[in-house]
Amino acid sequence: MLKIGVLVSGRGSNLQALIEGIEQGKLQAKIEKVISDNPYAYALERCKKHGIPYAVVKRKDFKKKEDFEKELIDILGKVELVVLAGFMRILSPFFLSHFPQRVINIHPSLIPAFQGLEAQGRAVEFGVKFSGCTVHLVNEDVDAGPVIVQAVVPLFPSDNSNTLAERILKYEHRILPQSVQWFAEGRVKIKDRHVLIEGAKYGTLPVNPELEKF
Ligand code: GRF
């Protein structure tokens, strides 16, 4: 069982996908702790419903970012993987050095396109014909770490940011638990910017590498 910690700030639908993966026996992981920086996050309701331990740590309760992050590190304890699932804060090298190559994030675009906020709206505005989502390792740059897996989603002329976000989200809920499962299976090999999932099938559409369980 891979021990994971999940950081959230809002709705928590990606957290829900992890919970369901675990409850359905497809994801060999245990959520040791969920931490929200937002006391009103709906993600916390999901924790209550599923009996998952959670904590609220507000940035404004700490003068220095490092002290805020120290608190996160203390609460996370000995987790083997930290999953950012809609966590709206940028983590510093101080935090990241505590979990080397063990922090992952889900982002609703094909990075490096549309990094940062409002990725889906900016994709619609720009007029791209495909967008999608990415699970990547977190480094000190925003939405820019080594890519683990990406899913491609088409845009239609009638799309707005909400319809595109909804289409992308369906894949987020698959590639995130699948990525955690690859870590649980010990198949994630990292060399500089390149992440290889051992034994995975590459060269597939719409998700590369191919999903196995999700
Ligand atoms: C998702 O679109 C995720 O890609 C982005 O923030 C959103 C979080 O949604 N990083 P949820 O809280 O998991 O529902």
PDB file of C-alpha atoms and ligand atoms in Angstrom:
ATOM      1  CA  MET A   1       0.000   0.000   0.000  1.00  0.00           C
ATOM      2  CA  LEU A   2       1.476   3.323  -1.060  1.00  0.00           C
ATOM      3  CA  LYS A   3       0.996   5.921   1.659  1.00  0.00           C
ATOM      4  CA  ILE A   4      -0.145   9.180   0.098  1.00  0.00           C
ATOM      5  CA  GLY A   5      -0.996  12.679   1.229  1.00  0.00           C
ATOM      6  CA  VAL A   6      -3.353  14.823  -0.842  1.00  0.00           C
ATOM      7  CA  LEU A   7      -3.319  18.628  -0.858  1.00  0.00           C
ATOM      8  CA  VAL A   8      -6.514  20.373  -1.936  1.00  0.00           C
ATOM      9  CA  SER A   9      -8.072  23.822  -2.007  1.00  0.00           C
ATOM     10  CA  GLY A  10     -11.559  23.384  -3.413  1.00  0.00           C
ATOM     11  CA  ARG A  11     -14.125  21.041  -4.894  1.00  0.00           C
ATOM     12  CA  GLY A  12     -12.034  17.884  -4.576  1.00  0.00           C
ATOM     13  CA  SER A  13     -13.354  15.916  -7.536  1.00  0.00           C
ATOM     14  CA  ASN A  14      -9.853  14.590  -8.219  1.00  0.00           C
ATOM     15  CA  LEU A  15      -9.595  13.579  -4.562  1.00  0.00           C
ATOM     16  CA  GLN A  16     -12.903  11.773  -5.077  1.00  0.00           C
ATOM     17  CA  ALA A  17     -11.430   9.886  -8.049  1.00  0.00           C
ATOM     18  CA  LEU A  18      -8.584   8.701  -5.810  1.00  0.00           C
ATOM     19  CA  ILE A  19     -11.008   7.672  -3.066  1.00  0.00           C
ATOM     20  CA  GLU A  20     -13.121   5.716  -5.542  1.00  0.00           C
ATOM     21  CA  GLY A  21     -10.066   4.045  -7.062  1.00  0.00           C
ATOM     22  CA  ILE A  22      -9.070   2.859  -3.590  1.00  0.00           C
ATOM     23  CA  GLU A  23     -12.595   1.803  -2.614  1.00  0.00           C
ATOM     24  CA  GLN A  24     -12.973  -0.149  -5.845  1.00  0.00           C
ATOM     25  CA  GLY A  25      -9.674  -1.955  -5.205  1.00  0.00           C
ATOM     26  CA  LYS A  26      -8.025  -0.589  -8.355  1.00  0.00           C
ATOM     27  CA  LEU A  27      -5.646   1.757  -6.567  1.00  0.00           C
ATOM     28  CA  GLN A  28      -3.270   0.200  -4.066  1.00  0.00           C
ATOM     29  CA  ALA A  29      -2.812   3.314  -1.971  1.00  0.00           C
ATOM     30  CA  LYS A  30      -3.881   4.637   1.389  1.00  0.00           C
ATOM     31  CA  ILE A  31      -4.740   8.291   1.882  1.00  0.00           C
ATOM     32  CA  GLU A  32      -2.967   9.036   5.152  1.00  0.00           C
ATOM     33  CA  LYS A  33      -4.005  12.656   5.223  1.00  0.00           C
ATOM     34  CA  VAL A  34      -5.797  15.304   3.194  1.00  0.00           C
ATOM     35  CA  ILE A  35      -4.740  18.880   3.853  1.00  0.00           C
ATOM     36  CA  SER A  36      -6.726  21.882   2.677  1.00  0.00           C
ATOM     37  CA  ASP A  37      -5.535  25.472   2.887  1.00  0.00           C
ATOM     38  CA  ASN A  38      -9.190  26.485   2.559  1.00  0.00           C
ATOM     39  CA  PRO A  39     -11.535  25.687   5.459  1.00  0.00           C
ATOM     40  CA  TYR A  40     -14.578  25.846   3.168  1.00  0.00           C
ATOM     41  CA  ALA A  41     -13.274  23.405   0.555  1.00  0.00           C
ATOM     42  CA  TYR A  42     -15.927  20.884  -0.485  1.00  0.00           C
ATOM     43  CA  ALA A  43     -13.084  18.345  -0.551  1.00  0.00           C
ATOM     44  CA  LEU A  44     -13.353  18.249   3.251  1.00  0.00           C
ATOM     45  CA  GLU A  45     -16.962  17.024   3.034  1.00  0.00           C
ATOM     46  CA  ARG A  46     -15.718  14.144   0.936  1.00  0.00           C
ATOM     47  CA  CYS A  47     -13.159  13.296   3.644  1.00  0.00           C
ATOM     48  CA  LYS A  48     -15.863  13.279   6.304  1.00  0.00           C
ATOM     49  CA  LYS A  49     -18.083  11.066   4.193  1.00  0.00           C
ATOM     50  CA  HIS A  50     -15.344   8.524   3.520  1.00  0.00           C
ATOM     51  CA  GLY A  51     -13.644   8.595   6.931  1.00  0.00           C
ATOM     52  CA  ILE A  52     -10.405  10.073   5.664  1.00  0.00           C
ATOM     53  CA  PRO A  53      -8.246  12.048   8.111  1.00  0.00           C
ATOM     54  CA  TYR A  54      -7.946  15.684   7.155  1.00  0.00           C
ATOM     55  CA  ALA A  55      -6.497  18.943   8.390  1.00  0.00           C
ATOM     56  CA  VAL A  56      -6.978  22.587   7.512  1.00  0.00           C
ATOM     57  CA  VAL A  57      -3.818  24.689   7.397  1.00  0.00           C
ATOM     58  CA  LYS A  58      -4.393  28.322   6.491  1.00  0.00           C
ATOM     59  CA  ARG A  59      -1.556  30.295   4.960  1.00  0.00           C
ATOM     60  CA  LYS A  60      -2.586  33.434   6.796  1.00  0.00           C
ATOM     61  CA  ASP A  61      -2.013  31.780  10.165  1.00  0.00           C
ATOM     62  CA  PHE A  62       1.727  31.845   9.454  1.00  0.00           C
ATOM     63  CA  LYS A  63       3.984  34.826   8.933  1.00  0.00           C
ATOM     64  CA  LYS A  64       6.476  33.021   6.748  1.00  0.00           C
ATOM     65  CA  LYS A  65       5.748  30.656   3.901  1.00  0.00           C
ATOM     66  CA  GLU A  66       8.406  28.319   5.287  1.00  0.00           C
ATOM     67  CA  ASP A  67       6.490  27.971   8.572  1.00  0.00           C
ATOM     68  CA  PHE A  68       3.292  27.203   6.680  1.00  0.00           C
ATOM     69  CA  GLU A  69       5.146  24.560   4.710  1.00  0.00           C
ATOM     70  CA  LYS A  70       6.792  23.152   7.863  1.00  0.00           C
ATOM     71  CA  GLU A  71       3.310  22.551   9.221  1.00  0.00           C
ATOM     72  CA  LEU A  72       2.306  20.752   6.015  1.00  0.00           C
ATOM     73  CA  ILE A  73       5.464  18.612   6.218  1.00  0.00           C
ATOM     74  CA  ASP A  74       4.775  17.737   9.873  1.00  0.00           C
ATOM     75  CA  ILE A  75       1.216  16.706   9.147  1.00  0.00           C
ATOM     76  CA  LEU A  76       2.178  14.707   6.058  1.00  0.00           C
ATOM     77  CA  GLY A  77       4.692  12.746   8.129  1.00  0.00           C
ATOM     78  CA  LYS A  78       5.954   9.667   6.377  1.00  0.00           C
ATOM     79  CA  VAL A  79       3.823   9.701   3.242  1.00  0.00           C
ATOM     80  CA  GLU A  80       5.547   8.232   0.189  1.00  0.00           C
ATOM     81  CA  LEU A  81       3.816  10.433  -2.379  1.00  0.00           C
ATOM     82  CA  VAL A  82       2.252  13.889  -2.171  1.00  0.00           C
ATOM     83  CA  VAL A  83      -0.572  14.506  -4.636  1.00  0.00           C
ATOM     84  CA  LEU A  84      -1.617  18.057  -5.455  1.00  0.00           C
ATOM     85  CA  ALA A  85      -5.263  17.774  -6.453  1.00  0.00           C
ATOM     86  CA  GLY A  86      -6.424  21.311  -7.100  1.00  0.00           C
ATOM     87  CA  PHE A  87      -4.064  22.808  -4.500  1.00  0.00           C
ATOM     88  CA  MET A  88      -3.890  26.511  -5.299  1.00  0.00           C
ATOM     89  CA  ARG A  89      -0.507  27.355  -3.793  1.00  0.00           C
ATOM     90  CA  ILE A  90       3.004  27.224  -5.137  1.00  0.00           C
ATOM     91  CA  LEU A  91       5.292  25.051  -3.049  1.00  0.00           C
ATOM     92  CA  SER A  92       8.838  26.210  -2.450  1.00  0.00           C
ATOM     93  CA  PRO A  93      12.071  24.235  -2.892  1.00  0.00           C
ATOM     94  CA  PHE A  94      12.072  23.917   0.921  1.00  0.00           C
ATOM     95  CA  PHE A  95       8.895  21.808   0.802  1.00  0.00           C
ATOM     96  CA  LEU A  96       9.855  19.939  -2.345  1.00  0.00           C
ATOM     97  CA  SER A  97      13.248  18.901  -0.925  1.00  0.00           C
ATOM     98  CA  HIS A  98      11.414  16.945   1.785  1.00  0.00           C
ATOM     99  CA  PHE A  99       9.732  14.773  -0.839  1.00  0.00           C
ATOM    100  CA  PRO A 100      12.287  14.555  -3.655  1.00  0.00           C
ATOM    101  CA  GLN A 101      10.589  13.549  -6.921  1.00  0.00           C
ATOM    102  CA  ARG A 102       7.611  12.510  -4.852  1.00  0.00           C
ATOM    103  CA  VAL A 103       5.207  15.400  -5.431  1.00  0.00           C
ATOM    104  CA  ILE A 104       2.811  15.214  -8.384  1.00  0.00           C
ATOM    105  CA  ASN A 105       0.211  17.616  -9.743  1.00  0.00           C
ATOM    106  CA  ILE A 106      -2.743  17.450 -12.111  1.00  0.00           C
ATOM    107  CA  HIS A 107      -3.129  20.360 -14.529  1.00  0.00           C
ATOM    108  CA  PRO A 108      -5.980  20.916 -17.028  1.00  0.00           C
ATOM    109  CA  SER A 109      -3.893  21.527 -20.156  1.00  0.00           C
ATOM    110  CA  LEU A 110      -1.224  19.865 -22.237  1.00  0.00           C
ATOM    111  CA  ILE A 111       1.735  21.526 -20.544  1.00  0.00           C
ATOM    112  CA  PRO A 112       3.744  23.582 -21.409  1.00  0.00           C
ATOM    113  CA  ALA A 113       0.669  25.164 -23.045  1.00  0.00           C
ATOM    114  CA  PHE A 114      -1.583  27.154 -20.715  1.00  0.00           C
ATOM    115  CA  GLN A 115       0.333  26.779 -17.472  1.00  0.00           C
ATOM    116  CA  GLY A 116      -1.130  28.556 -14.465  1.00  0.00           C
ATOM    117  CA  LEU A 117      -4.688  29.660 -13.765  1.00  0.00           C
ATOM    118  CA  GLU A 118      -7.751  29.481 -16.056  1.00  0.00           C
ATOM    119  CA  ALA A 119      -6.074  27.015 -18.391  1.00  0.00           C
ATOM    120  CA  GLN A 120      -9.317  25.864 -20.004  1.00  0.00           C
ATOM    121  CA  GLY A 121     -10.653  29.383 -20.640  1.00  0.00           C
ATOM    122  CA  ARG A 122      -7.367  30.459 -22.167  1.00  0.00           C
ATOM    123  CA  ALA A 123      -7.348  27.396 -24.432  1.00  0.00           C
ATOM    124  CA  VAL A 124     -10.851  28.323 -25.708  1.00  0.00           C
ATOM    125  CA  GLU A 125      -9.834  31.947 -26.173  1.00  0.00           C
ATOM    126  CA  PHE A 126      -6.681  31.034 -28.039  1.00  0.00           C
ATOM    127  CA  GLY A 127      -8.638  28.837 -30.422  1.00  0.00           C
ATOM    128  CA  VAL A 128      -6.595  25.656 -30.089  1.00  0.00           C
ATOM    129  CA  LYS A 129      -8.182  22.551 -31.558  1.00  0.00           C
ATOM    130  CA  PHE A 130      -6.912  20.179 -28.894  1.00  0.00           C
ATOM    131  CA  SER A 131      -6.193  20.604 -25.228  1.00  0.00           C
ATOM    132  CA  GLY A 132      -6.216  18.096 -22.405  1.00  0.00           C
ATOM    133  CA  CYS A 133      -4.639  17.377 -19.070  1.00  0.00           C
ATOM    134  CA  THR A 134      -1.302  16.422 -17.610  1.00  0.00           C
ATOM    135  CA  VAL A 135       0.006  14.694 -14.533  1.00  0.00           C
ATOM    136  CA  HIS A 136       3.534  15.868 -13.846  1.00  0.00           C
ATOM    137  CA  LEU A 137       6.186  15.883 -11.168  1.00  0.00           C
ATOM    138  CA  VAL A 138       6.304  19.167  -9.317  1.00  0.00           C
ATOM    139  CA  ASN A 139       9.434  21.277  -9.494  1.00  0.00           C
ATOM    140  CA  GLU A 140       9.989  24.902  -8.537  1.00  0.00           C
ATOM    141  CA  ASP A 141       8.372  26.227 -11.730  1.00  0.00           C
ATOM    142  CA  VAL A 142       4.584  26.423 -12.003  1.00  0.00           C
ATOM    143  CA  ASP A 143       2.998  23.526 -13.942  1.00  0.00           C
ATOM    144  CA  ALA A 144       6.341  22.802 -15.579  1.00  0.00           C
ATOM    145  CA  GLY A 145       7.807  19.640 -14.048  1.00  0.00           C
ATOM    146  CA  PRO A 146       8.551  16.386 -15.908  1.00  0.00           C
ATOM    147  CA  VAL A 147       5.462  14.899 -17.569  1.00  0.00           C
ATOM    148  CA  ILE A 148       4.181  11.529 -16.388  1.00  0.00           C
ATOM    149  CA  VAL A 149       1.090  11.180 -18.596  1.00  0.00           C
ATOM    150  CA  GLN A 150      -1.072  13.373 -20.823  1.00  0.00           C
ATOM    151  CA  ALA A 151      -4.587  12.998 -22.232  1.00  0.00           C
ATOM    152  CA  VAL A 152      -5.722  14.834 -25.371  1.00  0.00           C
ATOM    153  CA  VAL A 153      -9.212  16.306 -25.625  1.00  0.00           C
ATOM    154  CA  PRO A 154     -10.706  18.008 -28.716  1.00  0.00           C
ATOM    155  CA  LEU A 155     -12.341  21.423 -28.736  1.00  0.00           C
ATOM    156  CA  PHE A 156     -15.576  22.144 -30.579  1.00  0.00           C
ATOM    157  CA  PRO A 157     -16.623  25.496 -32.053  1.00  0.00           C
ATOM    158  CA  SER A 158     -19.423  25.711 -29.489  1.00  0.00           C
ATOM    159  CA  ASP A 159     -17.111  25.267 -26.489  1.00  0.00           C
ATOM    160  CA  ASN A 160     -16.768  27.674 -23.619  1.00  0.00           C
ATOM    161  CA  SER A 161     -14.451  27.277 -20.678  1.00  0.00           C
ATOM    162  CA  ASN A 162     -17.049  25.293 -18.717  1.00  0.00           C
ATOM    163  CA  THR A 163     -17.829  22.762 -21.419  1.00  0.00           C
ATOM    164  CA  LEU A 164     -14.134  22.256 -22.125  1.00  0.00           C
ATOM    165  CA  ALA A 165     -13.315  21.988 -18.404  1.00  0.00           C
ATOM    166  CA  GLU A 166     -15.973  19.306 -18.029  1.00  0.00           C
ATOM    167  CA  ARG A 167     -14.602  17.305 -20.965  1.00  0.00           C
ATOM    168  CA  ILE A 168     -11.057  17.548 -19.637  1.00  0.00           C
ATOM    169  CA  LEU A 169     -12.093  16.680 -16.082  1.00  0.00           C
ATOM    170  CA  LYS A 170     -13.325  13.234 -17.144  1.00  0.00           C
ATOM    171  CA  TYR A 171      -9.757  12.419 -18.145  1.00  0.00           C
ATOM    172  CA  GLU A 172      -8.252  14.065 -15.060  1.00  0.00           C
ATOM    173  CA  HIS A 173     -10.230  11.590 -12.993  1.00  0.00           C
ATOM    174  CA  ARG A 174      -8.593   8.745 -14.887  1.00  0.00           C
ATOM    175  CA  ILE A 175      -4.992   9.847 -15.364  1.00  0.00           C
ATOM    176  CA  LEU A 176      -4.505  10.928 -11.739  1.00  0.00           C
ATOM    177  CA  PRO A 177      -5.421   7.628 -10.037  1.00  0.00           C
ATOM    178  CA  GLN A 178      -3.590   5.749 -12.791  1.00  0.00           C
ATOM    179  CA  SER A 179      -0.431   7.776 -12.104  1.00  0.00           C
ATOM    180  CA  VAL A 180      -0.640   7.098  -8.378  1.00  0.00           C
ATOM    181  CA  GLN A 181      -1.093   3.406  -9.150  1.00  0.00           C
ATOM    182  CA  TRP A 182       2.075   3.464 -11.301  1.00  0.00           C
ATOM    183  CA  PHE A 183       3.945   4.847  -8.284  1.00  0.00           C
ATOM    184  CA  ALA A 184       2.373   2.167  -6.092  1.00  0.00           C
ATOM    185  CA  GLU A 185       3.631  -0.477  -8.523  1.00  0.00           C
ATOM    186  CA  GLY A 186       7.133   1.041  -8.459  1.00  0.00           C
ATOM    187  CA  ARG A 187       7.105   1.547 -12.224  1.00  0.00           C
ATOM    188  CA  VAL A 188       7.862   5.283 -12.400  1.00  0.00           C
ATOM    189  CA  LYS A 189      11.462   5.830 -13.514  1.00  0.00           C
ATOM    190  CA  ILE A 190      12.734   9.403 -13.658  1.00  0.00           C
ATOM    191  CA  LYS A 191      15.786  10.602 -15.530  1.00  0.00           C
ATOM    192  CA  ASP A 192      16.142  14.388 -15.594  1.00  0.00           C
ATOM    193  CA  ARG A 193      13.069  15.679 -17.479  1.00  0.00           C
ATOM    194  CA  HIS A 194      12.036  12.263 -18.698  1.00  0.00           C
ATOM    195  CA  VAL A 195       9.614  10.015 -16.912  1.00  0.00           C
ATOM    196  CA  LEU A 196       9.224   6.439 -18.073  1.00  0.00           C
ATOM    197  CA  ILE A 197       6.519   4.094 -16.872  1.00  0.00           C
ATOM    198  CA  GLU A 198       8.138   0.692 -17.046  1.00  0.00           C
ATOM    199  CA  GLY A 199       6.149  -1.779 -19.075  1.00  0.00           C
ATOM    200  CA  ALA A 200       3.543   0.792 -20.171  1.00  0.00           C
ATOM    201  CA  LYS A 201       2.325   0.981 -23.764  1.00  0.00           C
ATOM    202  CA  TYR A 202       3.474   4.234 -25.382  1.00  0.00           C
ATOM    203  CA  GLY A 203       2.281   5.878 -28.577  1.00  0.00           C
ATOM    204  CA  THR A 204      -1.414   5.675 -27.822  1.00  0.00           C
ATOM    205  CA  LEU A 205      -4.266   8.155 -28.214  1.00  0.00           C
ATOM    206  CA  PRO A 206      -5.961   9.871 -26.486  1.00  0.00           C
ATOM    207  CA  VAL A 207      -3.850   9.017 -23.426  1.00  0.00           C
ATOM    208  CA  ASN A 208      -0.094   8.507 -23.628  1.00  0.00           C
ATOM    209  CA  PRO A 209       1.084   6.201 -22.126  1.00  0.00           C
ATOM    210  CA  GLU A 210      -2.004   4.013 -22.271  1.00  0.00           C
ATOM    211  CA  LEU A 211      -4.236   3.740 -19.209  1.00  0.00           C
ATOM    212  CA  GLU A 212      -4.353   0.302 -17.675  1.00  0.00           C
ATOM    213  CA  LYS A 213      -6.901   0.317 -14.882  1.00  0.00           C
ATOM    214  CA  PHE A 214      -8.721   3.616 -15.103  1.00  0.00           C
TER     215      PHE A 214
HETATM  216  C1  GRF B   1      -8.650  20.588 -11.689  1.00  0.00           C
HETATM  217  O1  GRF B   1      -9.085  21.075 -12.926  1.00  0.00           O
HETATM  218  C2  GRF B   1      -7.156  20.412 -11.657  1.00  0.00           C
HETATM  219  O2  GRF B   1      -6.628  20.023 -12.892  1.00  0.00           O
HETATM  220  C3  GRF B   1      -6.682  21.790 -11.300  1.00  0.00           C
HETATM  221  O3  GRF B   1      -7.608  22.247 -10.352  1.00  0.00           O
HETATM  222  C4  GRF B   1      -8.861  21.603 -10.575  1.00  0.00           C
HETATM  223  C5  GRF B   1      -9.239  20.953  -9.287  1.00  0.00           C
HETATM  224  O4  GRF B   1     -10.514  20.374  -9.320  1.00  0.00           O
HETATM  225  N1  GRF B   1      -5.317  21.758 -10.813  1.00  0.00           N
HETATM  226  P1  GRF B   1     -10.995  19.453  -8.143  1.00  0.00           P
HETATM  227  O5  GRF B   1     -10.845  20.268  -6.849  1.00  0.00           O
HETATM  228  O6  GRF B   1     -10.145  18.230  -8.110  1.00  0.00           O
HETATM  229  O7  GRF B   1     -12.419  19.145  -8.448  1.00  0.00           O
END
